[in-house]
Amino acid sequence: MATDFVKVGKHQIDRKEYLAPGHTFCTGCGEALAIRLVCKAVGQDAILAMATGCDEVCTSPLPVTSWQLPWIHTLFENTGAEISGIEAGVKAMMRKGKVPERDIKFVAMGGDGATSDIGLQSLSGALERGHDFLYVCWDNEAYMNTGIQRSSATPYGASTSTAPAGKLSVGQTTQKKNLVEIFAAHGIPYVATASPSYPFDLMSKVKKGVDIKGPAYIHVLTLCPTGWRTVSNRTIEIGKLATETGIFPLYEIENGQYRLTVDPKTLKPVEEYLKAQGRFRHLSPSEIEKIQKKVNHDFAELKEKAARRQSE
Ligand SMILES: Cc1ncc(C[n+]2csc(CCOP(=O)(O)OP(=O)(O)O)c2C)c(N)n1
Ligand code: SF4
């Protein structure tokens, strides 16, 4: 068992690193930082299953690996099924005395393409069956690994290689799929959003997610300088702007109760966040206004849900 811990809130976080240096993520990649923090919070008694994507490709270029934890690469379509089988199998072996009883954390991970599109059905099934695992989605808002193609998590107005902005197009024309609400609707005990720009908030949520009995889902916004056309040394700052503008609020839903874990009293204008990114550079003032209105509406709705909790 690991012994070298640091206290984060009421949680003990491992000082050890489980993502070894030498991986091939781009400079300033938010996904790389998020993976590192998530693994520290999960700790060493864990088994990880990971879909294809930058997370997998950049950490396992054969014959080397950055993984210092038991890790398996799965297909997009079956990450939820695979972690279900691992959890059920390991627990059966413990029951039969084939392996010693211990508290192993089962964690599955994937990008937004892997989670909101290709692997949605197997993840939904695993959540519905009530397997005891944590799923973490790295949401960089496109299929980055294969060349910045739009996914159903790409936000309205973002320019991608398959939804490019131009004279006749605003870029992505659809609204971002709300995965947090979709998984909350499964009635699972814990759902949260997180961001590596708020590392202690992120690690506390991961700790909660793996400690809770039953399925948990954490949706992490991971800035991608390559696909978002941002300067690589502004990753943390732009990630913070996502929360400060209300575009990506940080909250958790524990047994159906909403709670904002970072509560900006007044929101910054969305323009501050959009203007920092090349993928939104083409947006006209009226398009920015449209996005502002939607953010105001969605944030007010979230505040209402959180207030309902306090008055109950
Ligand atoms: C079923 C299937 N479709 C497509 C691919 C090709 N592919 C490999 S990685 C990737 C992009 C993954 O995007 P995402 O899940 O958002 O993760 P990211 O790379 O952005 O972190 C795609 C489409 C594949 N491996 N399997
Ligand atoms: S393409 Fe984006 S998500 Fe992938 S490694 Fe580079 S910065 Fe990270």
PDB file of N, CA and C and ligand atoms in Angstrom, residues 24-32 54 58 140 144-145 222-227, ligand 2:
ATOM      1  N   THR A  24       3.768  11.484 -25.057  1.00  0.00           N
ATOM      2  CA  THR A  24       3.887  12.319 -26.262  1.00  0.00           C
ATOM      3  C   THR A  24       2.737  13.319 -26.428  1.00  0.00           C
ATOM      4  N   PHE A  25       2.070  13.694 -25.310  1.00  0.00           N
ATOM      5  CA  PHE A  25       1.032  14.731 -25.408  1.00  0.00           C
ATOM      6  C   PHE A  25       1.662  16.037 -25.901  1.00  0.00           C
ATOM      7  N   CYS A  26       0.872  16.882 -26.597  1.00  0.00           N
ATOM      8  CA  CYS A  26       1.379  18.187 -27.045  1.00  0.00           C
ATOM      9  C   CYS A  26       1.691  19.061 -25.829  1.00  0.00           C
ATOM     10  N   THR A  27       2.531  20.058 -26.049  1.00  0.00           N
ATOM     11  CA  THR A  27       2.849  21.011 -24.985  1.00  0.00           C
ATOM     12  C   THR A  27       1.560  21.725 -24.554  1.00  0.00           C
ATOM     13  N   GLY A  28       1.345  21.811 -23.251  1.00  0.00           N
ATOM     14  CA  GLY A  28       0.178  22.541 -22.749  1.00  0.00           C
ATOM     15  C   GLY A  28      -1.123  21.757 -22.822  1.00  0.00           C
ATOM     16  N   CYS A  29      -1.050  20.449 -23.065  1.00  0.00           N
ATOM     17  CA  CYS A  29      -2.273  19.635 -23.189  1.00  0.00           C
ATOM     18  C   CYS A  29      -2.994  19.515 -21.841  1.00  0.00           C
ATOM     19  N   GLY A  30      -4.242  19.939 -21.808  1.00  0.00           N
ATOM     20  CA  GLY A  30      -5.024  19.860 -20.566  1.00  0.00           C
ATOM     21  C   GLY A  30      -5.365  18.427 -20.193  1.00  0.00           C
ATOM     22  N   GLU A  31      -5.478  17.575 -21.215  1.00  0.00           N
ATOM     23  CA  GLU A  31      -5.824  16.167 -20.971  1.00  0.00           C
ATOM     24  C   GLU A  31      -4.692  15.480 -20.199  1.00  0.00           C
ATOM     25  N   ALA A  32      -3.444  15.772 -20.574  1.00  0.00           N
ATOM     26  CA  ALA A  32      -2.290  15.158 -19.896  1.00  0.00           C
ATOM     27  C   ALA A  32      -2.294  15.524 -18.414  1.00  0.00           C
ATOM     28  N   CYS A  54      -6.282  10.516 -27.821  1.00  0.00           N
ATOM     29  CA  CYS A  54      -4.986  11.086 -27.448  1.00  0.00           C
ATOM     30  C   CYS A  54      -4.496  10.476 -26.135  1.00  0.00           C
ATOM     31  N   CYS A  58      -0.967   8.709 -26.782  1.00  0.00           N
ATOM     32  CA  CYS A  58       0.193   9.457 -26.262  1.00  0.00           C
ATOM     33  C   CYS A  58       0.843   8.794 -25.051  1.00  0.00           C
ATOM     34  N   ASN A 140     -12.327  17.399 -24.699  1.00  0.00           N
ATOM     35  CA  ASN A 140     -11.621  18.481 -25.418  1.00  0.00           C
ATOM     36  C   ASN A 140     -12.448  18.943 -26.612  1.00  0.00           C
ATOM     37  N   MET A 144      -9.819  14.836 -31.351  1.00  0.00           N
ATOM     38  CA  MET A 144      -8.546  15.515 -31.571  1.00  0.00           C
ATOM     39  C   MET A 144      -7.503  14.596 -32.173  1.00  0.00           C
ATOM     40  N   ASN A 145      -7.468  13.352 -31.695  1.00  0.00           N
ATOM     41  CA  ASN A 145      -6.397  12.448 -32.089  1.00  0.00           C
ATOM     42  C   ASN A 145      -6.334  12.201 -33.587  1.00  0.00           C
ATOM     43  N   THR A 222     -11.013  19.457 -20.818  1.00  0.00           N
ATOM     44  CA  THR A 222      -9.555  19.411 -20.994  1.00  0.00           C
ATOM     45  C   THR A 222      -9.170  20.204 -22.234  1.00  0.00           C
ATOM     46  N   LEU A 223      -8.567  21.325 -21.982  1.00  0.00           N
ATOM     47  CA  LEU A 223      -8.213  22.235 -23.059  1.00  0.00           C
ATOM     48  C   LEU A 223      -7.159  21.626 -23.988  1.00  0.00           C
ATOM     49  N   CYS A 224      -7.379  21.805 -25.291  1.00  0.00           N
ATOM     50  CA  CYS A 224      -6.489  21.228 -26.301  1.00  0.00           C
ATOM     51  C   CYS A 224      -5.908  22.361 -27.139  1.00  0.00           C
ATOM     52  N   PRO A 225      -4.686  22.816 -26.835  1.00  0.00           N
ATOM     53  CA  PRO A 225      -4.127  23.949 -27.579  1.00  0.00           C
ATOM     54  C   PRO A 225      -4.100  23.714 -29.088  1.00  0.00           C
ATOM     55  N   THR A 226      -3.873  22.470 -29.496  1.00  0.00           N
ATOM     56  CA  THR A 226      -3.784  22.165 -30.933  1.00  0.00           C
ATOM     57  C   THR A 226      -5.142  22.346 -31.633  1.00  0.00           C
ATOM     58  N   GLY A 227      -6.188  21.826 -31.025  1.00  0.00           N
ATOM     59  CA  GLY A 227      -7.505  21.875 -31.658  1.00  0.00           C
ATOM     60  C   GLY A 227      -8.270  23.161 -31.363  1.00  0.00           C
TER      61      GLY A 227
HETATM   62  S1  SF4 B   2      -4.140  17.078 -29.846  1.00  0.00           S
HETATM   63 FE1  SF4 B   2      -4.966  18.155 -28.084  1.00  0.00          FE
HETATM   64  S2  SF4 B   2      -5.745  16.575 -26.658  1.00  0.00           S
HETATM   65 FE2  SF4 B   2      -4.345  15.595 -28.151  1.00  0.00          FE
HETATM   66  S3  SF4 B   2      -2.330  15.593 -27.157  1.00  0.00           S
HETATM   67 FE3  SF4 B   2      -2.432  17.444 -28.430  1.00  0.00          FE
HETATM   68  S4  SF4 B   2      -3.202  19.056 -27.054  1.00  0.00           S
HETATM   69 FE4  SF4 B   2      -3.620  17.060 -26.066  1.00  0.00          FE
END
